């Protein structure tokens, strides 16, 4: 099952509503489960090993996100360079080798695009 925690008010089951309220607001509801869950989370937050592991995990996740973003930007630049090289070939009858070099695009990708 998938729940939208921000729509906790709409949950029919009282226990689920309390749990989703806690997830969405970080405030325990009136039910015993969410109060116990909140107390357990606060206890875990005080654990030095957990805090260290959590910080390391966040740094790792940020590194992965930065790397993925950088790769996406580089892929976008390469796609733009290939498009520009193809435009030079079609519009100005440039030789593929010259257009690829001038636009800093991989020749293989430029040749693939003009054959399509």
mmCIF file with all atom_site columns, C-alpha atoms in Angstrom:
data_model
loop_
_atom_site.group_PDB
_atom_site.id
_atom_site.type_symbol
_atom_site.label_atom_id
_atom_site.label_alt_id
_atom_site.label_comp_id
_atom_site.label_asym_id
_atom_site.label_entity_id
_atom_site.label_seq_id
_atom_site.pdbx_PDB_ins_code
_atom_site.Cartn_x
_atom_site.Cartn_y
_atom_site.Cartn_z
_atom_site.occupancy
_atom_site.B_iso_or_equiv
_atom_site.pdbx_formal_charge
_atom_site.auth_seq_id
_atom_site.auth_comp_id
_atom_site.auth_asym_id
_atom_site.auth_atom_id
_atom_site.pdbx_PDB_model_num
ATOM 1   C CA . UNK A 1 1   ? 0.000   0.000  0.000   1.00 0.00 ? 1   UNK A CA 1
ATOM 2   C CA . UNK A 1 2   ? 1.067   3.544  -0.658  1.00 0.00 ? 2   UNK A CA 1
ATOM 3   C CA . UNK A 1 3   ? -0.049  6.417  1.537   1.00 0.00 ? 3   UNK A CA 1
ATOM 4   C CA . UNK A 1 4   ? 0.203   10.157 1.111   1.00 0.00 ? 4   UNK A CA 1
ATOM 5   C CA . UNK A 1 5   ? 1.275   11.254 4.571   1.00 0.00 ? 5   UNK A CA 1
ATOM 6   C CA . UNK A 1 6   ? 0.294   14.873 3.970   1.00 0.00 ? 6   UNK A CA 1
ATOM 7   C CA . UNK A 1 7   ? -3.316  13.710 3.530   1.00 0.00 ? 7   UNK A CA 1
ATOM 8   C CA . UNK A 1 8   ? -3.361  12.025 6.937   1.00 0.00 ? 8   UNK A CA 1
ATOM 9   C CA . UNK A 1 9   ? -6.718  13.610 7.835   1.00 0.00 ? 9   UNK A CA 1
ATOM 10  C CA . UNK A 1 10  ? -8.404  11.510 5.141   1.00 0.00 ? 10  UNK A CA 1
ATOM 11  C CA . UNK A 1 11  ? -7.234  8.132  6.488   1.00 0.00 ? 11  UNK A CA 1
ATOM 12  C CA . UNK A 1 12  ? -10.164 6.084  7.763   1.00 0.00 ? 12  UNK A CA 1
ATOM 13  C CA . UNK A 1 13  ? -8.169  3.973  10.198  1.00 0.00 ? 13  UNK A CA 1
ATOM 14  C CA . UNK A 1 14  ? -7.343  5.900  13.377  1.00 0.00 ? 14  UNK A CA 1
ATOM 15  C CA . UNK A 1 15  ? -3.979  4.157  13.861  1.00 0.00 ? 15  UNK A CA 1
ATOM 16  C CA . UNK A 1 16  ? -2.919  4.831  10.278  1.00 0.00 ? 16  UNK A CA 1
ATOM 17  C CA . UNK A 1 17  ? -4.095  8.425  10.588  1.00 0.00 ? 17  UNK A CA 1
ATOM 18  C CA . UNK A 1 18  ? -1.966  8.883  13.723  1.00 0.00 ? 18  UNK A CA 1
ATOM 19  C CA . UNK A 1 19  ? 1.073   7.327  12.086  1.00 0.00 ? 19  UNK A CA 1
ATOM 20  C CA . UNK A 1 20  ? 0.721   9.432  8.920   1.00 0.00 ? 20  UNK A CA 1
ATOM 21  C CA . UNK A 1 21  ? 0.208   12.544 11.046  1.00 0.00 ? 21  UNK A CA 1
ATOM 22  C CA . UNK A 1 22  ? 3.498   11.829 12.808  1.00 0.00 ? 22  UNK A CA 1
ATOM 23  C CA . UNK A 1 23  ? 5.316   11.179 9.505   1.00 0.00 ? 23  UNK A CA 1
ATOM 24  C CA . UNK A 1 24  ? 3.932   14.370 7.964   1.00 0.00 ? 24  UNK A CA 1
ATOM 25  C CA . UNK A 1 25  ? 4.277   16.763 10.895  1.00 0.00 ? 25  UNK A CA 1
ATOM 26  C CA . UNK A 1 26  ? 6.915   15.118 13.125  1.00 0.00 ? 26  UNK A CA 1
ATOM 27  C CA . UNK A 1 27  ? 4.459   15.612 15.989  1.00 0.00 ? 27  UNK A CA 1
ATOM 28  C CA . UNK A 1 28  ? 2.959   12.643 17.802  1.00 0.00 ? 28  UNK A CA 1
ATOM 29  C CA . UNK A 1 29  ? -0.760  12.277 17.624  1.00 0.00 ? 29  UNK A CA 1
ATOM 30  C CA . UNK A 1 30  ? -3.088  11.349 20.458  1.00 0.00 ? 30  UNK A CA 1
ATOM 31  C CA . UNK A 1 31  ? -2.612  7.615  19.953  1.00 0.00 ? 31  UNK A CA 1
ATOM 32  C CA . UNK A 1 32  ? -0.195  5.494  21.947  1.00 0.00 ? 32  UNK A CA 1
ATOM 33  C CA . UNK A 1 33  ? 1.654   4.147  18.889  1.00 0.00 ? 33  UNK A CA 1
ATOM 34  C CA . UNK A 1 34  ? 2.710   7.511  17.481  1.00 0.00 ? 34  UNK A CA 1
ATOM 35  C CA . UNK A 1 35  ? 3.726   8.734  20.964  1.00 0.00 ? 35  UNK A CA 1
ATOM 36  C CA . UNK A 1 36  ? 5.878   5.642  21.466  1.00 0.00 ? 36  UNK A CA 1
ATOM 37  C CA . UNK A 1 37  ? 7.302   5.997  17.954  1.00 0.00 ? 37  UNK A CA 1
ATOM 38  C CA . UNK A 1 38  ? 8.153   9.648  18.610  1.00 0.00 ? 38  UNK A CA 1
ATOM 39  C CA . UNK A 1 39  ? 9.859   8.765  21.905  1.00 0.00 ? 39  UNK A CA 1
ATOM 40  C CA . UNK A 1 40  ? 11.855  6.009  20.196  1.00 0.00 ? 40  UNK A CA 1
ATOM 41  C CA . UNK A 1 41  ? 12.953  8.339  17.395  1.00 0.00 ? 41  UNK A CA 1
ATOM 42  C CA . UNK A 1 42  ? 14.075  10.948 19.928  1.00 0.00 ? 42  UNK A CA 1
ATOM 43  C CA . UNK A 1 43  ? 15.989  8.271  21.850  1.00 0.00 ? 43  UNK A CA 1
ATOM 44  C CA . UNK A 1 44  ? 17.707  7.079  18.686  1.00 0.00 ? 44  UNK A CA 1
ATOM 45  C CA . UNK A 1 45  ? 18.628  10.649 17.745  1.00 0.00 ? 45  UNK A CA 1
ATOM 46  C CA . UNK A 1 46  ? 20.614  10.869 20.975  1.00 0.00 ? 46  UNK A CA 1
ATOM 47  C CA . UNK A 1 47  ? 22.623  7.746  20.114  1.00 0.00 ? 47  UNK A CA 1
ATOM 48  C CA . UNK A 1 48  ? 26.095  8.888  18.977  1.00 0.00 ? 48  UNK A CA 1
ATOM 49  C CA . UNK A 1 49  ? 26.677  5.855  16.714  1.00 0.00 ? 49  UNK A CA 1
ATOM 50  C CA . UNK A 1 50  ? 23.353  6.435  14.967  1.00 0.00 ? 50  UNK A CA 1
ATOM 51  C CA . UNK A 1 51  ? 24.108  10.138 14.524  1.00 0.00 ? 51  UNK A CA 1
ATOM 52  C CA . UNK A 1 52  ? 27.517  9.338  13.061  1.00 0.00 ? 52  UNK A CA 1
ATOM 53  C CA . UNK A 1 53  ? 26.097  6.711  10.688  1.00 0.00 ? 53  UNK A CA 1
ATOM 54  C CA . UNK A 1 54  ? 23.239  9.019  9.695   1.00 0.00 ? 54  UNK A CA 1
ATOM 55  C CA . UNK A 1 55  ? 25.633  11.888 8.930   1.00 0.00 ? 55  UNK A CA 1
ATOM 56  C CA . UNK A 1 56  ? 27.853  9.591  6.854   1.00 0.00 ? 56  UNK A CA 1
ATOM 57  C CA . UNK A 1 57  ? 24.813  8.308  4.977   1.00 0.00 ? 57  UNK A CA 1
ATOM 58  C CA . UNK A 1 58  ? 23.667  11.851 4.214   1.00 0.00 ? 58  UNK A CA 1
ATOM 59  C CA . UNK A 1 59  ? 27.132  12.792 2.945   1.00 0.00 ? 59  UNK A CA 1
ATOM 60  C CA . UNK A 1 60  ? 27.164  9.681  0.777   1.00 0.00 ? 60  UNK A CA 1
ATOM 61  C CA . UNK A 1 61  ? 23.707  10.495 -0.612  1.00 0.00 ? 61  UNK A CA 1
ATOM 62  C CA . UNK A 1 62  ? 24.771  14.086 -1.346  1.00 0.00 ? 62  UNK A CA 1
ATOM 63  C CA . UNK A 1 63  ? 27.868  12.836 -3.156  1.00 0.00 ? 63  UNK A CA 1
ATOM 64  C CA . UNK A 1 64  ? 25.747  10.508 -5.283  1.00 0.00 ? 64  UNK A CA 1
ATOM 65  C CA . UNK A 1 65  ? 23.314  13.333 -6.063  1.00 0.00 ? 65  UNK A CA 1
ATOM 66  C CA . UNK A 1 66  ? 26.138  15.719 -7.000  1.00 0.00 ? 66  UNK A CA 1
ATOM 67  C CA . UNK A 1 67  ? 27.756  13.085 -9.215  1.00 0.00 ? 67  UNK A CA 1
ATOM 68  C CA . UNK A 1 68  ? 24.459  12.286 -10.951 1.00 0.00 ? 68  UNK A CA 1
ATOM 69  C CA . UNK A 1 69  ? 23.747  15.969 -11.491 1.00 0.00 ? 69  UNK A CA 1
ATOM 70  C CA . UNK A 1 70  ? 27.209  16.526 -12.942 1.00 0.00 ? 70  UNK A CA 1
ATOM 71  C CA . UNK A 1 71  ? 26.825  13.535 -15.253 1.00 0.00 ? 71  UNK A CA 1
ATOM 72  C CA . UNK A 1 72  ? 23.446  14.834 -16.407 1.00 0.00 ? 72  UNK A CA 1
ATOM 73  C CA . UNK A 1 73  ? 24.901  18.261 -17.141 1.00 0.00 ? 73  UNK A CA 1
ATOM 74  C CA . UNK A 1 74  ? 27.771  16.707 -19.088 1.00 0.00 ? 74  UNK A CA 1
ATOM 75  C CA . UNK A 1 75  ? 25.366  14.529 -21.069 1.00 0.00 ? 75  UNK A CA 1
ATOM 76  C CA . UNK A 1 76  ? 23.269  17.590 -21.853 1.00 0.00 ? 76  UNK A CA 1
ATOM 77  C CA . UNK A 1 77  ? 26.334  19.499 -23.031 1.00 0.00 ? 77  UNK A CA 1
ATOM 78  C CA . UNK A 1 78  ? 27.357  16.597 -25.230 1.00 0.00 ? 78  UNK A CA 1
ATOM 79  C CA . UNK A 1 79  ? 23.865  16.338 -26.737 1.00 0.00 ? 79  UNK A CA 1
ATOM 80  C CA . UNK A 1 80  ? 23.887  20.084 -27.451 1.00 0.00 ? 80  UNK A CA 1
ATOM 81  C CA . UNK A 1 81  ? 27.341  19.831 -29.056 1.00 0.00 ? 81  UNK A CA 1
ATOM 82  C CA . UNK A 1 82  ? 26.138  16.987 -31.285 1.00 0.00 ? 82  UNK A CA 1
ATOM 83  C CA . UNK A 1 83  ? 23.007  18.953 -32.266 1.00 0.00 ? 83  UNK A CA 1
ATOM 84  C CA . UNK A 1 84  ? 25.128  21.990 -33.093 1.00 0.00 ? 84  UNK A CA 1
ATOM 85  C CA . UNK A 1 85  ? 27.511  19.897 -35.187 1.00 0.00 ? 85  UNK A CA 1
ATOM 86  C CA . UNK A 1 86  ? 24.588  18.375 -37.094 1.00 0.00 ? 86  UNK A CA 1
ATOM 87  C CA . UNK A 1 87  ? 23.195  21.856 -37.692 1.00 0.00 ? 87  UNK A CA 1
ATOM 88  C CA . UNK A 1 88  ? 26.560  22.971 -39.148 1.00 0.00 ? 88  UNK A CA 1
ATOM 89  C CA . UNK A 1 89  ? 26.562  19.957 -41.451 1.00 0.00 ? 89  UNK A CA 1
ATOM 90  C CA . UNK A 1 90  ? 22.999  20.453 -42.661 1.00 0.00 ? 90  UNK A CA 1
ATOM 91  C CA . UNK A 1 91  ? 22.924  24.242 -42.860 1.00 0.00 ? 91  UNK A CA 1
ATOM 92  C CA . UNK A 1 92  ? 26.465  25.002 -44.027 1.00 0.00 ? 92  UNK A CA 1
ATOM 93  C CA . UNK A 1 93  ? 27.465  21.690 -45.642 1.00 0.00 ? 93  UNK A CA 1
ATOM 94  C CA . UNK A 1 94  ? 30.344  21.343 -43.185 1.00 0.00 ? 94  UNK A CA 1
ATOM 95  C CA . UNK A 1 95  ? 32.258  18.104 -43.188 1.00 0.00 ? 95  UNK A CA 1
ATOM 96  C CA . UNK A 1 96  ? 31.237  15.913 -40.223 1.00 0.00 ? 96  UNK A CA 1
ATOM 97  C CA . UNK A 1 97  ? 34.809  15.720 -38.941 1.00 0.00 ? 97  UNK A CA 1
ATOM 98  C CA . UNK A 1 98  ? 35.176  19.516 -38.959 1.00 0.00 ? 98  UNK A CA 1
ATOM 99  C CA . UNK A 1 99  ? 31.752  20.144 -37.410 1.00 0.00 ? 99  UNK A CA 1
ATOM 100 C CA . UNK A 1 100 ? 32.350  17.581 -34.658 1.00 0.00 ? 100 UNK A CA 1
ATOM 101 C CA . UNK A 1 101 ? 35.758  19.052 -33.871 1.00 0.00 ? 101 UNK A CA 1
ATOM 102 C CA . UNK A 1 102 ? 34.499  22.659 -33.911 1.00 0.00 ? 102 UNK A CA 1
ATOM 103 C CA . UNK A 1 103 ? 31.597  21.825 -31.593 1.00 0.00 ? 103 UNK A CA 1
ATOM 104 C CA . UNK A 1 104 ? 33.678  19.502 -29.399 1.00 0.00 ? 104 UNK A CA 1
ATOM 105 C CA . UNK A 1 105 ? 31.271  16.652 -30.115 1.00 0.00 ? 105 UNK A CA 1
ATOM 106 C CA . UNK A 1 106 ? 32.109  12.952 -30.498 1.00 0.00 ? 106 UNK A CA 1
ATOM 107 C CA . UNK A 1 107 ? 32.335  12.211 -34.215 1.00 0.00 ? 107 UNK A CA 1
ATOM 108 C CA . UNK A 1 108 ? 30.616  8.820  -33.815 1.00 0.00 ? 108 UNK A CA 1
ATOM 109 C CA . UNK A 1 109 ? 27.517  10.451 -32.309 1.00 0.00 ? 109 UNK A CA 1
ATOM 110 C CA . UNK A 1 110 ? 27.438  13.144 -34.979 1.00 0.00 ? 110 UNK A CA 1
ATOM 111 C CA . UNK A 1 111 ? 27.643  10.504 -37.720 1.00 0.00 ? 111 UNK A CA 1
ATOM 112 C CA . UNK A 1 112 ? 24.816  8.548  -36.068 1.00 0.00 ? 112 UNK A CA 1
ATOM 113 C CA . UNK A 1 113 ? 22.590  11.630 -35.992 1.00 0.00 ? 113 UNK A CA 1
ATOM 114 C CA . UNK A 1 114 ? 23.110  12.591 -39.620 1.00 0.00 ? 114 UNK A CA 1
ATOM 115 C CA . UNK A 1 115 ? 22.338  9.055  -40.783 1.00 0.00 ? 115 UNK A CA 1
ATOM 116 C CA . UNK A 1 116 ? 18.965  9.091  -39.024 1.00 0.00 ? 116 UNK A CA 1
#
